[in-house]
Amino acid sequence: MSGDAPSLLRLEKTSLREQALSALRRAITTGQLQPGTHLVETDLSEALQISRGTLREAMRQLQQEGLISAGARGRLSVRHLDTKEIKDIFDVRAALESLAASALARREDRAAAVAELRVAVADMERWAASNLEDRIEADLKFHRTMCHLSGNETLLHSWSSLEGSIRMSIMYAGVERALKNMDAKRHLEIVEAIESGDEAAAAATVREHMCTAASVLVDGHD
């Protein structure tokens, strides 16, 4: 039994780290922790009821995800994006997700992928009256699923590495504008373009989707 103790302790520590990571990610994504907010270890460890060591592990992960950044003297704060960064993020998303859409559109067996994407859209509709966090997760699930279904692991890895930045961009202009970009009908247009089997149309639909989404966020913020 004594031989099992270290692994059990590691599991407990990992669980605490994951819980802290989830709580902090949620607070940042939903705007509870605003961009530019300095993250004070003593305050956060007390609020989350975890050790400062476990908190540091979670914060290192958030830094890797692009949700927090180090400033003068290594002080960590919630990352602040400017309009150029928002546009850059959506340009890269457009490139990645249009590639995924065109790959799905040319598949002869795309019906199964289309069915899965329709489920993701239905989830967006189901959570439309829910809280902001659920709506954000449903939106991200749709885009992540499209990249996953493409079968291109490099594409999925590239998209996943951007996920923290994507989360930050969602709340850039506030809740009202963020919610405009989570409209299920706009996402259904992507699914229908993929279903048509027209690669060019599928890619163009995604690029238009991203261009519009970026515009919603940055208009008036230049």
Tab-separated table of C-alpha atoms in Angstrom:
chain	number	residue	atom	x	y	z
A	1	MET	CA	0.000	0.000	0.000
A	2	SER	CA	2.850	2.348	0.856
A	3	GLY	CA	4.125	1.976	-2.700
A	4	ASP	CA	0.856	3.428	-4.027
A	5	ALA	CA	0.952	6.531	-1.847
A	6	PRO	CA	3.162	8.696	-4.098
A	7	SER	CA	0.947	8.135	-7.143
A	8	LEU	CA	-2.170	8.881	-5.126
A	9	LEU	CA	-0.634	12.130	-3.910
A	10	ARG	CA	0.314	13.065	-7.457
A	11	LEU	CA	-3.257	12.470	-8.569
A	12	GLU	CA	-4.545	14.716	-5.801
A	13	LYS	CA	-2.054	17.449	-6.707
A	14	THR	CA	-2.900	17.166	-10.410
A	15	SER	CA	-6.579	17.427	-9.580
A	16	LEU	CA	-6.017	20.607	-7.583
A	17	ARG	CA	-3.889	22.062	-10.366
A	18	GLU	CA	-6.535	21.248	-12.961
A	19	GLN	CA	-9.289	22.735	-10.809
A	20	ALA	CA	-7.261	25.913	-10.292
A	21	LEU	CA	-6.443	26.044	-13.990
A	22	SER	CA	-10.105	25.669	-14.934
A	23	ALA	CA	-11.236	28.315	-12.429
A	24	LEU	CA	-8.643	30.861	-13.558
A	25	ARG	CA	-9.225	30.168	-17.250
A	26	ARG	CA	-12.959	30.639	-16.736
A	27	ALA	CA	-12.455	33.885	-14.800
A	28	ILE	CA	-10.233	35.287	-17.563
A	29	THR	CA	-12.370	34.086	-20.465
A	30	THR	CA	-15.589	35.505	-19.040
A	31	GLY	CA	-14.026	38.820	-18.051
A	32	GLN	CA	-14.201	38.279	-14.287
A	33	LEU	CA	-10.466	38.933	-14.348
A	34	GLN	CA	-10.064	41.862	-16.719
A	35	PRO	CA	-7.146	42.324	-19.160
A	36	GLY	CA	-4.253	44.013	-17.415
A	37	THR	CA	-5.218	42.709	-13.965
A	38	HIS	CA	-2.107	41.886	-11.926
A	39	LEU	CA	-2.220	38.367	-10.510
A	40	VAL	CA	-1.065	38.326	-6.895
A	41	GLU	CA	-0.051	34.843	-5.751
A	42	THR	CA	-0.987	35.323	-2.109
A	43	ASP	CA	-4.478	36.584	-2.946
A	44	LEU	CA	-5.188	33.914	-5.566
A	45	SER	CA	-3.852	30.989	-3.529
A	46	GLU	CA	-6.018	32.103	-0.628
A	47	ALA	CA	-9.086	32.590	-2.820
A	48	LEU	CA	-8.633	29.172	-4.470
A	49	GLN	CA	-7.507	27.511	-1.232
A	50	ILE	CA	-4.454	25.943	-2.826
A	51	SER	CA	-0.718	26.166	-2.180
A	52	ARG	CA	1.322	28.789	-3.986
A	53	GLY	CA	3.312	25.981	-5.613
A	54	THR	CA	0.179	24.473	-7.160
A	55	LEU	CA	-0.978	27.939	-8.199
A	56	ARG	CA	2.353	28.605	-9.930
A	57	GLU	CA	1.962	25.383	-11.928
A	58	ALA	CA	-1.494	26.468	-13.094
A	59	MET	CA	-0.257	29.955	-13.953
A	60	ARG	CA	2.655	28.564	-15.987
A	61	GLN	CA	0.108	26.662	-18.060
A	62	LEU	CA	-2.010	29.790	-18.523
A	63	GLN	CA	1.093	31.656	-19.658
A	64	GLN	CA	1.800	28.939	-22.244
A	65	GLU	CA	-1.801	29.211	-23.436
A	66	GLY	CA	-1.428	32.959	-23.920
A	67	LEU	CA	-3.993	33.961	-21.304
A	68	ILE	CA	-1.529	35.681	-18.996
A	69	SER	CA	1.792	37.409	-19.668
A	70	ALA	CA	4.855	38.496	-17.733
A	71	GLY	CA	5.632	42.174	-17.405
A	72	ALA	CA	8.246	44.171	-15.534
A	73	ARG	CA	10.123	42.132	-12.913
A	74	GLY	CA	8.266	39.042	-14.070
A	75	ARG	CA	4.941	40.188	-12.649
A	76	LEU	CA	2.115	38.215	-14.201
A	77	SER	CA	-1.075	39.840	-15.409
A	78	VAL	CA	-4.053	38.976	-17.585
A	79	ARG	CA	-2.999	39.433	-21.182
A	80	HIS	CA	-4.208	42.523	-22.995
A	81	LEU	CA	-4.773	42.275	-26.757
A	82	ASP	CA	-4.762	45.170	-29.190
A	83	THR	CA	-6.668	45.410	-32.484
A	84	LYS	CA	-3.698	44.218	-34.561
A	85	GLU	CA	-3.371	41.081	-32.431
A	86	ILE	CA	-7.113	40.410	-32.791
A	87	LYS	CA	-6.893	40.719	-36.571
A	88	ASP	CA	-3.790	38.527	-36.661
A	89	ILE	CA	-5.499	35.834	-34.582
A	90	PHE	CA	-8.524	35.760	-36.874
A	91	ASP	CA	-6.340	35.751	-39.993
A	92	VAL	CA	-4.557	32.649	-38.731
A	93	ARG	CA	-7.851	31.063	-37.697
A	94	ALA	CA	-9.228	31.751	-41.169
A	95	ALA	CA	-6.229	30.025	-42.741
A	96	LEU	CA	-6.430	26.980	-40.490
A	97	GLU	CA	-10.194	26.541	-40.419
A	98	SER	CA	-10.689	27.170	-44.139
A	99	LEU	CA	-8.134	24.410	-44.740
A	100	ALA	CA	-10.129	22.125	-42.442
A	101	ALA	CA	-13.413	22.988	-44.170
A	102	SER	CA	-12.051	22.379	-47.663
A	103	ALA	CA	-10.540	19.051	-46.541
A	104	LEU	CA	-13.922	17.955	-45.185
A	105	ALA	CA	-15.793	19.143	-48.290
A	106	ARG	CA	-13.703	17.002	-50.637
A	107	ARG	CA	-14.219	13.829	-48.630
A	108	GLU	CA	-16.641	11.351	-50.151
A	109	ASP	CA	-17.556	10.184	-46.644
A	110	ARG	CA	-18.172	13.717	-45.361
A	111	ALA	CA	-21.750	12.880	-44.280
A	112	ALA	CA	-20.569	11.582	-40.900
A	113	ALA	CA	-18.482	14.709	-40.300
A	114	VAL	CA	-21.388	16.928	-41.331
A	115	ALA	CA	-23.663	15.081	-38.893
A	116	GLU	CA	-21.177	15.672	-36.064
A	117	LEU	CA	-20.883	19.347	-36.915
A	118	ARG	CA	-24.677	19.661	-36.967
A	119	VAL	CA	-24.699	18.257	-33.434
A	120	ALA	CA	-22.166	20.926	-32.442
A	121	VAL	CA	-24.430	23.616	-33.939
A	122	ALA	CA	-27.410	22.134	-32.095
A	123	ASP	CA	-25.392	22.381	-28.873
A	124	MET	CA	-24.806	26.075	-29.603
A	125	GLU	CA	-28.556	26.545	-30.010
A	126	ARG	CA	-29.231	24.570	-26.839
A	127	TRP	CA	-26.871	26.771	-24.793
A	128	ALA	CA	-28.048	30.035	-26.413
A	129	ALA	CA	-30.055	30.989	-23.339
A	130	SER	CA	-27.410	29.777	-20.897
A	131	ASN	CA	-24.555	31.599	-19.202
A	132	LEU	CA	-21.654	33.131	-21.075
A	133	GLU	CA	-19.200	30.392	-20.128
A	134	ASP	CA	-21.385	27.633	-21.618
A	135	ARG	CA	-21.898	29.626	-24.806
A	136	ILE	CA	-18.177	30.212	-25.219
A	137	GLU	CA	-17.434	26.515	-24.737
A	138	ALA	CA	-20.111	25.517	-27.271
A	139	ASP	CA	-18.678	27.950	-29.805
A	140	LEU	CA	-15.121	26.705	-29.307
A	141	LYS	CA	-16.317	23.104	-29.498
A	142	PHE	CA	-17.708	23.684	-32.989
A	143	HIS	CA	-14.450	25.101	-34.338
A	144	ARG	CA	-12.290	22.543	-32.527
A	145	THR	CA	-14.465	19.720	-33.870
A	146	MET	CA	-14.123	20.958	-37.450
A	147	CYS	CA	-10.332	20.982	-37.130
A	148	HIS	CA	-10.335	17.546	-35.489
A	149	LEU	CA	-12.550	16.027	-38.167
A	150	SER	CA	-10.192	17.243	-40.899
A	151	GLY	CA	-7.851	14.443	-39.874
A	152	ASN	CA	-4.884	16.818	-40.105
A	153	GLU	CA	-3.084	16.494	-36.769
A	154	THR	CA	-0.706	19.369	-37.508
A	155	LEU	CA	-3.670	21.628	-38.243
A	156	LEU	CA	-5.413	20.587	-35.015
A	157	HIS	CA	-2.228	21.110	-32.994
A	158	SER	CA	-1.765	24.575	-34.509
A	159	TRP	CA	-5.370	25.508	-33.727
A	160	SER	CA	-5.079	24.174	-30.172
A	161	SER	CA	-1.935	26.231	-29.575
A	162	LEU	CA	-4.013	29.309	-30.432
A	163	GLU	CA	-6.915	28.425	-28.158
A	164	GLY	CA	-5.791	30.677	-25.296
A	165	SER	CA	-5.477	33.620	-27.667
A	166	ILE	CA	-8.857	32.763	-29.173
A	167	ARG	CA	-10.402	32.811	-25.711
A	168	MET	CA	-8.841	36.207	-25.018
A	169	SER	CA	-10.120	37.590	-28.323
A	170	ILE	CA	-13.696	36.485	-27.628
A	171	MET	CA	-14.130	38.995	-24.806
A	172	TYR	CA	-12.026	41.755	-26.362
A	173	ALA	CA	-14.958	44.082	-27.085
A	174	GLY	CA	-17.297	42.986	-24.319
A	175	VAL	CA	-20.133	40.511	-23.867
A	176	GLU	CA	-22.592	42.004	-26.360
A	177	ARG	CA	-20.201	41.826	-29.303
A	178	ALA	CA	-18.876	38.442	-28.225
A	179	LEU	CA	-22.385	36.983	-28.288
A	180	LYS	CA	-22.967	38.254	-31.835
A	181	ASN	CA	-20.178	35.967	-32.990
A	182	MET	CA	-21.782	32.946	-31.338
A	183	ASP	CA	-24.848	32.927	-33.579
A	184	ALA	CA	-25.646	29.298	-34.450
A	185	LYS	CA	-27.050	30.173	-37.899
A	186	ARG	CA	-23.718	31.638	-39.008
A	187	HIS	CA	-22.012	28.392	-38.030
A	188	LEU	CA	-24.663	26.351	-39.831
A	189	GLU	CA	-23.672	28.149	-43.046
A	190	ILE	CA	-20.207	26.614	-42.696
A	191	VAL	CA	-21.691	23.141	-42.244
A	192	GLU	CA	-23.918	23.530	-45.297
A	193	ALA	CA	-20.975	24.703	-47.407
A	194	ILE	CA	-18.999	21.612	-46.353
A	195	GLU	CA	-22.011	19.405	-47.068
A	196	SER	CA	-22.223	20.802	-50.616
A	197	GLY	CA	-18.887	19.221	-51.457
A	198	ASP	CA	-17.600	22.464	-52.948
A	199	GLU	CA	-14.109	22.907	-51.474
A	200	ALA	CA	-13.717	26.504	-52.622
A	201	ALA	CA	-17.130	27.489	-51.261
A	202	ALA	CA	-16.450	25.813	-47.915
A	203	ALA	CA	-13.111	27.614	-47.548
A	204	ALA	CA	-14.613	30.948	-48.629
A	205	THR	CA	-17.478	30.597	-46.151
A	206	VAL	CA	-15.036	30.097	-43.284
A	207	ARG	CA	-12.889	33.045	-44.370
A	208	GLU	CA	-15.980	35.270	-44.553
A	209	HIS	CA	-17.086	33.991	-41.131
A	210	MET	CA	-13.726	34.948	-39.599
A	211	CYS	CA	-13.561	38.305	-41.366
A	212	THR	CA	-17.017	39.223	-40.082
A	213	ALA	CA	-16.231	37.986	-36.569
A	214	ALA	CA	-13.056	40.067	-36.406
A	215	SER	CA	-14.906	43.127	-37.668
A	216	VAL	CA	-17.578	42.751	-34.996
A	217	LEU	CA	-14.865	42.800	-32.335
A	218	VAL	CA	-12.586	45.574	-33.602
A	219	ASP	CA	-14.966	48.077	-35.211
A	220	GLY	CA	-14.580	51.336	-33.330
A	221	HIS	CA	-11.564	50.076	-31.382
A	222	ASP	CA	-8.816	51.117	-33.816
